[in-house]
CSV table of C-alpha atoms in Angstrom, one decimal:
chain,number,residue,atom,x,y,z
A,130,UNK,CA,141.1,1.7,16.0
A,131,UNK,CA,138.4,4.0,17.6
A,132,UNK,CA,134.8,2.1,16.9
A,133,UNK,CA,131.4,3.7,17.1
A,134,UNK,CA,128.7,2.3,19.7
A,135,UNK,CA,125.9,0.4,17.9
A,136,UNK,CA,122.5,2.0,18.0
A,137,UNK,CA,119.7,-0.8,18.3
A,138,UNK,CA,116.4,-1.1,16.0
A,139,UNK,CA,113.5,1.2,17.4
A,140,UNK,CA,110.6,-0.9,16.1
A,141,UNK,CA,107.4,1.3,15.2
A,142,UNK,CA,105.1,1.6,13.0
A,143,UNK,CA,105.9,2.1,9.2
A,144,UNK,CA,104.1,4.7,8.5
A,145,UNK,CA,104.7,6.1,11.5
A,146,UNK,CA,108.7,5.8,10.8
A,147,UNK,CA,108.3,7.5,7.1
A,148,UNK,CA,107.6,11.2,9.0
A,149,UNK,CA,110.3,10.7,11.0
A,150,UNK,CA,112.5,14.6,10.8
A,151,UNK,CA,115.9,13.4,11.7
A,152,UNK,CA,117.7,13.0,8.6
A,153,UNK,CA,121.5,11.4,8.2
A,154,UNK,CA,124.4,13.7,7.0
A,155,UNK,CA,125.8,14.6,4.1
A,156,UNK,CA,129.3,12.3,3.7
A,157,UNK,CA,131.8,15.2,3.0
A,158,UNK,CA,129.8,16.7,6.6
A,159,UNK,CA,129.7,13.8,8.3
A,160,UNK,CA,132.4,12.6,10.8
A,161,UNK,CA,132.1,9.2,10.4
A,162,UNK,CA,133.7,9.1,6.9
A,163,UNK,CA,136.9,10.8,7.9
A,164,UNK,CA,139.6,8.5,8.9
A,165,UNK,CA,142.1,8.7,11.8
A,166,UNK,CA,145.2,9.9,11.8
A,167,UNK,CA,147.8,8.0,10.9
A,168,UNK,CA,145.6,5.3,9.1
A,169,UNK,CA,147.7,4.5,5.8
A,170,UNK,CA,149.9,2.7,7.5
A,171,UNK,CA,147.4,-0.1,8.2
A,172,UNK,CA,146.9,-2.6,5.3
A,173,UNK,CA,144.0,-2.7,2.7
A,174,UNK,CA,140.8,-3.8,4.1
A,175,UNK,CA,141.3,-2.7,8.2
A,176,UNK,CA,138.1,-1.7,9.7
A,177,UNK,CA,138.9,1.5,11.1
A,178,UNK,CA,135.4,2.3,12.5
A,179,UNK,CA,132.2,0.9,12.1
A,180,UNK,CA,128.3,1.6,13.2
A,181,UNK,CA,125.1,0.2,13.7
A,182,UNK,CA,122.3,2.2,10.6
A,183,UNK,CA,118.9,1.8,9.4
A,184,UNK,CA,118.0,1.4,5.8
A,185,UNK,CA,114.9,2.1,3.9
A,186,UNK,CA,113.1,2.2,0.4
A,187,UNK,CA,113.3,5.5,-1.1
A,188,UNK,CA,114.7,7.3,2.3
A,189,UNK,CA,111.2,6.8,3.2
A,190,UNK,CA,110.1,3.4,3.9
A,191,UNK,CA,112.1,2.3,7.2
A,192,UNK,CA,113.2,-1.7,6.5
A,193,UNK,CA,113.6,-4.5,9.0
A,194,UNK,CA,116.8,-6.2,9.0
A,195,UNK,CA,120.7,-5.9,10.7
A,196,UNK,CA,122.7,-2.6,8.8
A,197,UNK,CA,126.2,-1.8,9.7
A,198,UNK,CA,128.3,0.3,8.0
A,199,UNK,CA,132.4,0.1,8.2
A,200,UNK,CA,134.9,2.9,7.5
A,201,UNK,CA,137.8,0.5,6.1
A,202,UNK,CA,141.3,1.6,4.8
A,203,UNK,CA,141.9,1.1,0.4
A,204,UNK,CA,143.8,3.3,-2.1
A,205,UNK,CA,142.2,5.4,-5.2
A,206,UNK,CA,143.3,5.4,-8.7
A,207,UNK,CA,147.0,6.7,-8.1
A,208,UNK,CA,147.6,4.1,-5.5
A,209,UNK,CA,147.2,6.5,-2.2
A,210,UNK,CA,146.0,5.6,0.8
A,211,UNK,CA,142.4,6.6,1.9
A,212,UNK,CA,139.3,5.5,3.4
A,213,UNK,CA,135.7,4.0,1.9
A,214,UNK,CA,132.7,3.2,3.1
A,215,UNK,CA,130.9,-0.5,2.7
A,216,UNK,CA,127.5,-0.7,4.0
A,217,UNK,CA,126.7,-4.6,5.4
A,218,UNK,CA,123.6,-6.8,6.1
A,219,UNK,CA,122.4,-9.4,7.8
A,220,UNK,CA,118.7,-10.4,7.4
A,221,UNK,CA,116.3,-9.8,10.2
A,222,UNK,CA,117.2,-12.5,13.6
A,223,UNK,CA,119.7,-14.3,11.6
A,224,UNK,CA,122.7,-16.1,13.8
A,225,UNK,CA,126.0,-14.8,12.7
A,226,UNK,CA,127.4,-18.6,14.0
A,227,UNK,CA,125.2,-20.1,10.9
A,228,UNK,CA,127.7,-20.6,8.2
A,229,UNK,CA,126.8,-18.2,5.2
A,230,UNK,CA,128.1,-16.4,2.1
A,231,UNK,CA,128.8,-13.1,1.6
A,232,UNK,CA,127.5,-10.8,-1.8
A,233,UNK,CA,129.2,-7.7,-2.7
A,234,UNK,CA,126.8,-5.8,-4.4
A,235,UNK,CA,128.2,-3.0,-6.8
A,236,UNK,CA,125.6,-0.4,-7.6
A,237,UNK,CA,125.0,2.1,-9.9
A,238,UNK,CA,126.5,5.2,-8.3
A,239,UNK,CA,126.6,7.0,-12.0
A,240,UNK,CA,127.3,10.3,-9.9
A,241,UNK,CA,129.7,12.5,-8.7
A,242,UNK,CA,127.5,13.8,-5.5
A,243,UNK,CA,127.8,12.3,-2.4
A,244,UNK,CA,124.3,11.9,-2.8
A,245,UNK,CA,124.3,9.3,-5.1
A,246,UNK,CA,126.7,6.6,-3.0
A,247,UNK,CA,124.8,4.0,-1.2
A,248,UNK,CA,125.8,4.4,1.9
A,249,UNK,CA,124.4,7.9,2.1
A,250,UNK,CA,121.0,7.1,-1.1
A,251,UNK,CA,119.8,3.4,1.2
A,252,UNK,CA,120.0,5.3,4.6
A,253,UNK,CA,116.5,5.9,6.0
A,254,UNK,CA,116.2,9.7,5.7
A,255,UNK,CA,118.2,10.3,2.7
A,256,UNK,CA,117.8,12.5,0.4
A,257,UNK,CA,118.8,11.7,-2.2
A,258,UNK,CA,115.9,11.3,-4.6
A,259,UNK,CA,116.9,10.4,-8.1
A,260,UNK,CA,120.5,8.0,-7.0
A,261,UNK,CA,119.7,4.9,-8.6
A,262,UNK,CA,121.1,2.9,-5.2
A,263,UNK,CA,117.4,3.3,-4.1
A,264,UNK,CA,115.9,2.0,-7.0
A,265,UNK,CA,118.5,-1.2,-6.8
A,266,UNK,CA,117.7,-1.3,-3.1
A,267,UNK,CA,114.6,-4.3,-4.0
A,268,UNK,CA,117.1,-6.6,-5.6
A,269,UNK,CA,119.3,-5.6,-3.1
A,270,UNK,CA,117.5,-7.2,-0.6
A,271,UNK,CA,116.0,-10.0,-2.9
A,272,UNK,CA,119.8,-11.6,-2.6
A,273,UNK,CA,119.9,-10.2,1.5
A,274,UNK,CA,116.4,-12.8,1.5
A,275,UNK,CA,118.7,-15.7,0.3
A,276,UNK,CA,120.4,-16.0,3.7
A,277,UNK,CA,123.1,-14.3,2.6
A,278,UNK,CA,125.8,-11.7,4.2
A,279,UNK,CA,125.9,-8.3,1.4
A,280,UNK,CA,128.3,-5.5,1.3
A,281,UNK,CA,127.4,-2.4,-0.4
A,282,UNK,CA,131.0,-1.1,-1.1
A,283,UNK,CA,130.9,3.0,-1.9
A,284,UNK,CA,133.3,2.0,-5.2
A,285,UNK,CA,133.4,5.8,-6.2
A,286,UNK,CA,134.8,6.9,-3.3
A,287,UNK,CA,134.3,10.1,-1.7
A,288,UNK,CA,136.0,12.2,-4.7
A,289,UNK,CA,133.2,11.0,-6.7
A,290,UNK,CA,135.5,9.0,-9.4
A,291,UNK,CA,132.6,8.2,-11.8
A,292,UNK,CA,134.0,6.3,-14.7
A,293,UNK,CA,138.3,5.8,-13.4
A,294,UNK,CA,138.9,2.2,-14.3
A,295,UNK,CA,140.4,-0.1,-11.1
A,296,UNK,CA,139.2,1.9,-8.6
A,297,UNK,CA,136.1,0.5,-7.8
A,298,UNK,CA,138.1,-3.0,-7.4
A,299,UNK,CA,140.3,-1.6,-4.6
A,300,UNK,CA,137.4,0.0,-3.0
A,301,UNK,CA,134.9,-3.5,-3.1
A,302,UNK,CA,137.8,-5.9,-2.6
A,303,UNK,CA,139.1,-4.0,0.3
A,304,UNK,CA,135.5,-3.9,1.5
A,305,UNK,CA,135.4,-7.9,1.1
A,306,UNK,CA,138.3,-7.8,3.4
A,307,UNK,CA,136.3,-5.8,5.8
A,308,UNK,CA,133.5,-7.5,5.7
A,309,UNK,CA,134.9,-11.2,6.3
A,310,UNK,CA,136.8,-8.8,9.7
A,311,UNK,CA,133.4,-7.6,10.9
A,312,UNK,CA,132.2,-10.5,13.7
A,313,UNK,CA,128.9,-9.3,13.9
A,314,UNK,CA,128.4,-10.9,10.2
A,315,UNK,CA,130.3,-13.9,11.4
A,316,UNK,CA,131.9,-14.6,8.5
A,317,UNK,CA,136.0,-15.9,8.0
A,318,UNK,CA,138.5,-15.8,5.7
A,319,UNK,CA,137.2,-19.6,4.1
A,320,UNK,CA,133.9,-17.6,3.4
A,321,UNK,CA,132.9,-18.4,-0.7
A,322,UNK,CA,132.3,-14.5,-2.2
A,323,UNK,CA,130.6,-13.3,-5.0
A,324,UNK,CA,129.9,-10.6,-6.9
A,325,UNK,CA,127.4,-8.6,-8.9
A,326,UNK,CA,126.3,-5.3,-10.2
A,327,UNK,CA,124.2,-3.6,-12.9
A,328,UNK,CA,124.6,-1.0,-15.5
A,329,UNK,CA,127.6,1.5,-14.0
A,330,UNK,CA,127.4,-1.8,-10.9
A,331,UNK,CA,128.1,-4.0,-13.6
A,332,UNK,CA,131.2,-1.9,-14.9
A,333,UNK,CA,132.3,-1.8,-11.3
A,334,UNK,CA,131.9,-5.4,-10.7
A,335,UNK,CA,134.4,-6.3,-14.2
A,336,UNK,CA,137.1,-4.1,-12.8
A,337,UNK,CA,136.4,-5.9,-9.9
A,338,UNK,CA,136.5,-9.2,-11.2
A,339,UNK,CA,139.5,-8.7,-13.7
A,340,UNK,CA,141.7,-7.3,-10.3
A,341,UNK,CA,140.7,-10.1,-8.0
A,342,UNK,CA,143.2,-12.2,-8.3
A,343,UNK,CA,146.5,-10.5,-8.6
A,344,UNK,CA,144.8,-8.0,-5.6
A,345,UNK,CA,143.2,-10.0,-3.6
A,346,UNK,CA,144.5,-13.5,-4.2
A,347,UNK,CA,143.4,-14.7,-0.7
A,348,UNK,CA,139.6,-14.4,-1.7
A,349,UNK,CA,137.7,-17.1,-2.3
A,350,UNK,CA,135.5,-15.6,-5.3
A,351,UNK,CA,133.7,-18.1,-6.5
A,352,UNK,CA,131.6,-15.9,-9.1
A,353,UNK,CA,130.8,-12.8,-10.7
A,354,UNK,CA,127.4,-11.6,-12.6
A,355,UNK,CA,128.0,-8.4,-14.8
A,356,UNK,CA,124.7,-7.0,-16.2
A,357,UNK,CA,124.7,-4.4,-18.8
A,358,UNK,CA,128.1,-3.3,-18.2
A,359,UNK,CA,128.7,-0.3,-20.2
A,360,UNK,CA,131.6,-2.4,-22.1
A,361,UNK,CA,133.3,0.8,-23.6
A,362,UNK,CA,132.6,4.1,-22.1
A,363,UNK,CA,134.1,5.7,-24.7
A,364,UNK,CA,131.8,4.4,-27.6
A,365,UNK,CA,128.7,5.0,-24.8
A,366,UNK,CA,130.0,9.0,-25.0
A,367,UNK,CA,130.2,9.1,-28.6
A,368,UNK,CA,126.6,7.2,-28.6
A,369,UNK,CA,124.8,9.1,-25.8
A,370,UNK,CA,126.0,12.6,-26.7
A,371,UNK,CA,123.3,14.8,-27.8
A,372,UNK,CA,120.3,12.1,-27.2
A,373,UNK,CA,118.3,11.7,-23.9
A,374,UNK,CA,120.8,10.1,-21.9
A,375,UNK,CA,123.6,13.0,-22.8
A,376,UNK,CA,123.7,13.2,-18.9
A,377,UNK,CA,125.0,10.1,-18.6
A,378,UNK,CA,128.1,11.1,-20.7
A,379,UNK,CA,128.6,14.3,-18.8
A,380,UNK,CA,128.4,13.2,-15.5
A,381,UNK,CA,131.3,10.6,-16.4
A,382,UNK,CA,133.5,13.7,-17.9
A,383,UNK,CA,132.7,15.1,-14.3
A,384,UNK,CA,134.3,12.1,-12.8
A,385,UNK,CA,136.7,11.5,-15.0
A,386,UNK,CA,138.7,15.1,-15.1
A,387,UNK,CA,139.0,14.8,-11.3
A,388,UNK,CA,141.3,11.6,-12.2
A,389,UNK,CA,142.4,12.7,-15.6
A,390,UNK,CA,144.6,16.0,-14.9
A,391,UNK,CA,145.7,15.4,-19.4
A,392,UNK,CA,141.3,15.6,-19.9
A,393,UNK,CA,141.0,18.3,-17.7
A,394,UNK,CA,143.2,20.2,-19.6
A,395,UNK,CA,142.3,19.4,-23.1
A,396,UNK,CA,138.5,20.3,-21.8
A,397,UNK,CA,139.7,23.9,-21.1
A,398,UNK,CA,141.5,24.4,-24.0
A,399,UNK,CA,139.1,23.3,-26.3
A,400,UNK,CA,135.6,23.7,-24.5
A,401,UNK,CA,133.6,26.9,-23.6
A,402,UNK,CA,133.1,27.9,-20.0
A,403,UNK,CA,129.3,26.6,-20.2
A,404,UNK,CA,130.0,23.5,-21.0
A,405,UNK,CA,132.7,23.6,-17.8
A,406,UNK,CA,129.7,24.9,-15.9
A,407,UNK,CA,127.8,22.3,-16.9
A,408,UNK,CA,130.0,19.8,-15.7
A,409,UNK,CA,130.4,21.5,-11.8
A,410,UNK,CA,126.3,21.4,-11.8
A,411,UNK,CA,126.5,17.8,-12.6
A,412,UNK,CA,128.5,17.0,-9.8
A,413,UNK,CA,125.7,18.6,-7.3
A,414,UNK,CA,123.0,16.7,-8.5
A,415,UNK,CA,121.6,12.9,-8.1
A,416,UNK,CA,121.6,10.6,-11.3
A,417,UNK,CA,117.8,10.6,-13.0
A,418,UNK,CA,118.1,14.9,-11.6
A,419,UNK,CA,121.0,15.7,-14.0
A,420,UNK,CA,119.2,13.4,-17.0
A,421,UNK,CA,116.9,15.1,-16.8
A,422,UNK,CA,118.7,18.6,-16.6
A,423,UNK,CA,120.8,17.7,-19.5
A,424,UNK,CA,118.8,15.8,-21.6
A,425,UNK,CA,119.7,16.4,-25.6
A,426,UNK,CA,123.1,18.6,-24.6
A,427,UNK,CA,125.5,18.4,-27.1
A,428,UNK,CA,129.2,18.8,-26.6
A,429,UNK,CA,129.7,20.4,-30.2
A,430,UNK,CA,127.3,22.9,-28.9
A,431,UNK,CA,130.1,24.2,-26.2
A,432,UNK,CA,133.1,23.2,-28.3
A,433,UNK,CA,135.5,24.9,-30.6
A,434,UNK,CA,135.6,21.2,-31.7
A,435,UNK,CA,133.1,18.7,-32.8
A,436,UNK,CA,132.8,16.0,-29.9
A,437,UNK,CA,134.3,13.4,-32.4
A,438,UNK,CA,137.2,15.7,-33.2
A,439,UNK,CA,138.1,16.2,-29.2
A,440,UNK,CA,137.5,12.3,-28.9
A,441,UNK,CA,140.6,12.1,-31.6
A,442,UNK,CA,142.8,13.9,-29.4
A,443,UNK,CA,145.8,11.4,-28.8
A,444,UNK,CA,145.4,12.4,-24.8
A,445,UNK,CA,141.6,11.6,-25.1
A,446,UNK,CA,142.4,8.4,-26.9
A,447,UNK,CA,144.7,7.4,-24.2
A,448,UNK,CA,142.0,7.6,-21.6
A,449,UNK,CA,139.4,5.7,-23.6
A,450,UNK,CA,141.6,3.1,-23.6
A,451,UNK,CA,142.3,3.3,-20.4
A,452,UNK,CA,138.8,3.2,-19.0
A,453,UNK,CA,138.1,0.0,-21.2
A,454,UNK,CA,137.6,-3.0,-19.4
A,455,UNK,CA,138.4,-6.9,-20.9
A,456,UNK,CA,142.4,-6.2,-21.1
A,457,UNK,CA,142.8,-8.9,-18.3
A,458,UNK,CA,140.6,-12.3,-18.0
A,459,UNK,CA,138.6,-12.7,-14.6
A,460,UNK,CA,139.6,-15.7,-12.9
A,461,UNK,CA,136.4,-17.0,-11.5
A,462,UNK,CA,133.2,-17.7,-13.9
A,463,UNK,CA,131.3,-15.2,-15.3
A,464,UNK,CA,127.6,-14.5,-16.3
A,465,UNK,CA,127.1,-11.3,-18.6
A,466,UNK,CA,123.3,-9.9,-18.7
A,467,UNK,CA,122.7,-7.8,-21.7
A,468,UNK,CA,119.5,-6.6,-23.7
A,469,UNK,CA,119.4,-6.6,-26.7
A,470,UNK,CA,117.3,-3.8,-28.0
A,471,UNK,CA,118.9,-1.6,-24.8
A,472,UNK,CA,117.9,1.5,-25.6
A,473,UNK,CA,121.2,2.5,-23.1
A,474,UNK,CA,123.8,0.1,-23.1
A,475,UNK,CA,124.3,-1.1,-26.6
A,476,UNK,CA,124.9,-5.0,-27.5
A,477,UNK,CA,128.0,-4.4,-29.8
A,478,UNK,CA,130.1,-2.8,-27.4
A,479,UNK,CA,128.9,-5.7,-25.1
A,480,UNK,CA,129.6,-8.2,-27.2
A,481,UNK,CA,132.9,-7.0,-27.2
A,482,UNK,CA,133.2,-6.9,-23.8
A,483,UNK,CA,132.6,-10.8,-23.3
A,484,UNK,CA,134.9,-11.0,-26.7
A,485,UNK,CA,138.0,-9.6,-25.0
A,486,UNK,CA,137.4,-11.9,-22.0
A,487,UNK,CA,136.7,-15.0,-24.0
A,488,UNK,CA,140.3,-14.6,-25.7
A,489,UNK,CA,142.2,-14.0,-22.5
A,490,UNK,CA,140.4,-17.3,-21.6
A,491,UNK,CA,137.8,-15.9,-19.2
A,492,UNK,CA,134.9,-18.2,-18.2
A,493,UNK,CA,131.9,-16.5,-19.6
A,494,UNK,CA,128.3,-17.4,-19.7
A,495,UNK,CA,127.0,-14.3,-21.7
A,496,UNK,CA,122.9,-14.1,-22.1
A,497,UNK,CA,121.7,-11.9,-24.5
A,498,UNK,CA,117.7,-10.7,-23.8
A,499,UNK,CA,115.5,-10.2,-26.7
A,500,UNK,CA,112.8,-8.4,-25.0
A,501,UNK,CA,114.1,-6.2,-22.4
A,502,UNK,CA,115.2,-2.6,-21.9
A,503,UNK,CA,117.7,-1.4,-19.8
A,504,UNK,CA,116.3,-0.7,-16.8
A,505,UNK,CA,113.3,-3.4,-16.3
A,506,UNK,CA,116.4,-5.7,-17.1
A,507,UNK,CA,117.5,-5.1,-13.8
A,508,UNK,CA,114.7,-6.4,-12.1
A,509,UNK,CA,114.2,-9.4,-14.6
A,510,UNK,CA,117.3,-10.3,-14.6
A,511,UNK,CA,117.1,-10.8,-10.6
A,512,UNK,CA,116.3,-14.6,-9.9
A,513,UNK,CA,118.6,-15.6,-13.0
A,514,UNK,CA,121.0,-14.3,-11.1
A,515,UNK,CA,120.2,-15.6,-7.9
A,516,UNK,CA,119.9,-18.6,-9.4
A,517,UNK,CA,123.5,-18.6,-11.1
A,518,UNK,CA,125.3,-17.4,-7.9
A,519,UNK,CA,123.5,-19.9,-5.5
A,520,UNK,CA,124.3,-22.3,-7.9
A,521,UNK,CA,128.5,-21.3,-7.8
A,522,UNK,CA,127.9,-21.3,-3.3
A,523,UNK,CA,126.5,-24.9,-4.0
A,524,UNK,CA,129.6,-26.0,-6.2
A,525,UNK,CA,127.1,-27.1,-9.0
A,526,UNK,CA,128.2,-27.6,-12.2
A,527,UNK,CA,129.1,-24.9,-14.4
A,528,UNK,CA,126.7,-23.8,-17.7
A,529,UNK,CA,128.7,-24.0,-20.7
A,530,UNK,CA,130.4,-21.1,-21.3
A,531,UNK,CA,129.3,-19.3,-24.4
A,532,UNK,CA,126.7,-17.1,-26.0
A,533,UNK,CA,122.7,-17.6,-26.1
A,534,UNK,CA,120.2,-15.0,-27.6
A,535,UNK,CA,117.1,-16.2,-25.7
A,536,UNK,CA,113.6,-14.2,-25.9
A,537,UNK,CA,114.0,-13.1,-22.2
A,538,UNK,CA,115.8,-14.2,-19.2
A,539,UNK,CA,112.3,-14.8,-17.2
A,540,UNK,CA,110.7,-17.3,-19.4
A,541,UNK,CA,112.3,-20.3,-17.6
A,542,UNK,CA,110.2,-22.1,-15.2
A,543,UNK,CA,113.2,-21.4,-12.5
A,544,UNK,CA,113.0,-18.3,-13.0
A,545,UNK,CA,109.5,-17.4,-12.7
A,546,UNK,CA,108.8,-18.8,-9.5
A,547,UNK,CA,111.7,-16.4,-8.2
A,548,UNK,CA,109.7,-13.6,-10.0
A,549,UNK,CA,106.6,-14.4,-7.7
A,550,UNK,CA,109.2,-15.0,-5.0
A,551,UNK,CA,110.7,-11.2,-5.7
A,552,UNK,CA,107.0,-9.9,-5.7
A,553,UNK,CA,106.4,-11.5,-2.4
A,554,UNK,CA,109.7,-9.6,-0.9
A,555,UNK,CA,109.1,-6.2,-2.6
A,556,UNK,CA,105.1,-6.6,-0.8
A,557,UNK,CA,107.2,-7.4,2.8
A,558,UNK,CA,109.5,-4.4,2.1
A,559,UNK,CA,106.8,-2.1,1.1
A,560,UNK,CA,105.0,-2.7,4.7
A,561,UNK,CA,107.4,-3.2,7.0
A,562,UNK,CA,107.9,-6.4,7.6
A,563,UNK,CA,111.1,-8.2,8.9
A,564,UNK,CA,113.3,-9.7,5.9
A,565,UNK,CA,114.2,-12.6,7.2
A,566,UNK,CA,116.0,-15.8,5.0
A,567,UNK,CA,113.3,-17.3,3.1
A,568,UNK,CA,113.0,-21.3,4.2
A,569,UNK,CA,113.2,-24.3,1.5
A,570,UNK,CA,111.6,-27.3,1.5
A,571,UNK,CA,112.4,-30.9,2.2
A,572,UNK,CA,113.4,-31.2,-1.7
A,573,UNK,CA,115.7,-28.0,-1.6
A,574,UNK,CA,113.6,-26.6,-4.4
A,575,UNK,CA,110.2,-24.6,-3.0
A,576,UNK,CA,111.3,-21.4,-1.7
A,577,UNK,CA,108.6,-20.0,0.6
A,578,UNK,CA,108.1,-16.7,2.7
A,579,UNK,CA,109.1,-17.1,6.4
A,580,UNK,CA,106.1,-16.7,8.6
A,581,UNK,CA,105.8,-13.1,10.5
């Protein structure tokens, strides 16, 4: 298949490189996304054109390590063939013949623009203020600074699928593939995967998870860390409708019509035009844009319906259960993040998330945080995490699986030297500085910054 030339690294200055004009295309206008001809016939997972790309922190802030990005062939929610992007690193001067393994990362795309998928939000000139890929970007690179190879798989796909269950485990399994193909990463088919993914990541990463094994059974996943992940987006539409996070709900009725041709039906028979209008402006705009745009909207506003009553329709019903996650057990261990007192995300429908998995004999080390809100969870869930996957490369010993209610995730001595660790990176990130693999000590436990 045709391959794009590699561009090198310009080094220059940071600030320098944050006034830099040229800016990366759109996806739908860009030429890189569009596959050959002929390209279904080629099975899940073939690279079918790759390039070298610069990342950086907001758009702005150029960062120093190896970025490729590979078109690769999957299939969308009715089982047709199409093409995805996964974007892939490597931190700075690492030797692709050093055995490593790889992350697939799962963001938080929660958007139907083109804006908001991470291989158009991480690239250095994006814009694409307000896609929460940029904001995940630090942890991100926290795992990157392990010594570890990460794809970025774009699990909404081009169509802008927000919310269609299975989907995003095509897309990021396929991009596995792809990325244990690539030889720059040097990686192989033995390579021990993981996954991860936060919030609308962490929903991706369970469909993910519960697919894995009867889609990819020739992956060696060894583990998969869900935080906050949504559990049941239909209770979360019921939840957030009318409240400051309405635009959360919308957007995902965006996504979800496109899939759904029974919702997009029963949404024109039953809602006003505005509320249809509503819907095709969400699509335009990145993730924290639309919040705010329709904070406090309320579906019985722009129905002939209340929201519950439409919710009760036996089409609607089928959906919700059909974008439900738990139905089939993940084969490899788990670890489930989840706040308590999440002001976005609540614990009940998480709870019965791990519930669902627990009887179909899932794995599941669920922690439940006290202290922390949805979005600072993120980041303080970070060297937990790291800590849990690099302890599934290692072949330690599993936790116990289970549930613990503990104060907060960060108040474990383990864990707080990654949180000065994490500190250290996002310093190196914010001026320029190469990420390379951070070095142990003699004891395997000291993590320190490489020198410059």
């Amino acid at each position: 298949m045709s391959v794009h030339a590699d561009a090198g690294w310009e080094s220059a200055h940071p600030i320098a490189e944050m006034f830099r004009s040229d800016r990366p295309l759109l996806p739908e206008l860009d030429r890189f996304y569009r596959p050959p001809a002929g390209f279904a016939r080629f099975a899940p997972g073939t690279i079918l054109r790759t390039r070298r790309v610069e990342l950086a922190l907001f758009g702005r802030v150029p960062l120093k390590f190896s970025a490729w990005q590979l078109l690769y062939r999957t299939s969308n929610f009715h089982g047709t063939a199409e093409a995805a992007v996964t974007t892939v690193l490597l931190p700075w001067g690492a030797d692709p013949r050093e055995p490593r393994p790889l992350v697939s990362f799962q963001c938080a795309i929660d958007g139907v623009s083109s804006k908001c998928l991470p291989s158009y939000a991480l690239r250095r000139g994006a814009r694409a203020l307000g896609s929460i890929p940029q904001v995940e970007l630090p942890v991100i690179t926290y795992a990157l600074a392990r010594g570890w190879a990460i794809s970025v798989p774009d699990h909404g796909g081009l169509a802008g699928h927000f919310g269609v269950p299975r989907e995003p485990g095509y897309r990021s399994l396929d991009a596995v593939r792809a990325s244990l193909r690539f030889a720059p990463l040097g990686l192989s088919e033995a390579t021990p995967v993981a996954l991860w993914g936060y919030s609308g990541g962490g929903l991706a990463t369970a469909w993910t998870a519960e697919l894995a094994a009867e889609y990819a059974p020739e992956l060696d996943i060894v583990g998969a860390v869900a935080g906050s992940p949504v559990g049941d987006p239909g209770s979360a539409f019921a939840r957030l409708n009318g409240t400051f996070f309405a635009g959360f709900s919308t957007v995902c009725v965006a996504g979800l019509r496109r899939a759904y041709a029974d919702l997009d039906r029963i949404l024109r028979t039953h809602v006003r035009t505005e509320f249809l209008d509503l819907l095709t402006d969400a699509e335009s705009r990145t993730t924290l844009h639309l919040l705010f745009r329709l904070m406090g909207k309320n579906v019985d506003d722009y129905s002939h319906r209340t929201f519950a009553e439409l919710l009760a329709e036996p089409g609607l019903q089928r959906i919700m259960a059909d974008i439900r996650p738990g139905v089939q057990a993940p084969a490899m261990p788990m670890l489930v993040i989840q706040g308590v007192n999440d002001e976005l995300i609540a614990v009940a429908d998480i709870d019965k998330h791990v519930a669902r998995y627990t009887v179909h004999g899932a794995h599941v080390r669920y922690l439940r945080d006290r202290l922390s809100l949805h979005m600072p969870l993120l980041y303080i869930g970070a060297p937990v995490t790291m800590n849990w996957l690099a302890d599934r490369f290692d072949h330690r010993p599993l936790p116990a699986a289970g549930t613990e209610t503990v104060w907060s995730v960060a108040f474990t001595k383990r864990e707080a030297l990654g949180h000065l660790r994490f500190a250290a990176l996002i310093l190196r990130m914010l001026t320029g500085r190469p990420i390379r693999q951070f070095r142990r000590s003699a004891a395997g436990m000291t993590v320190v910054m490489p020198n410059p």
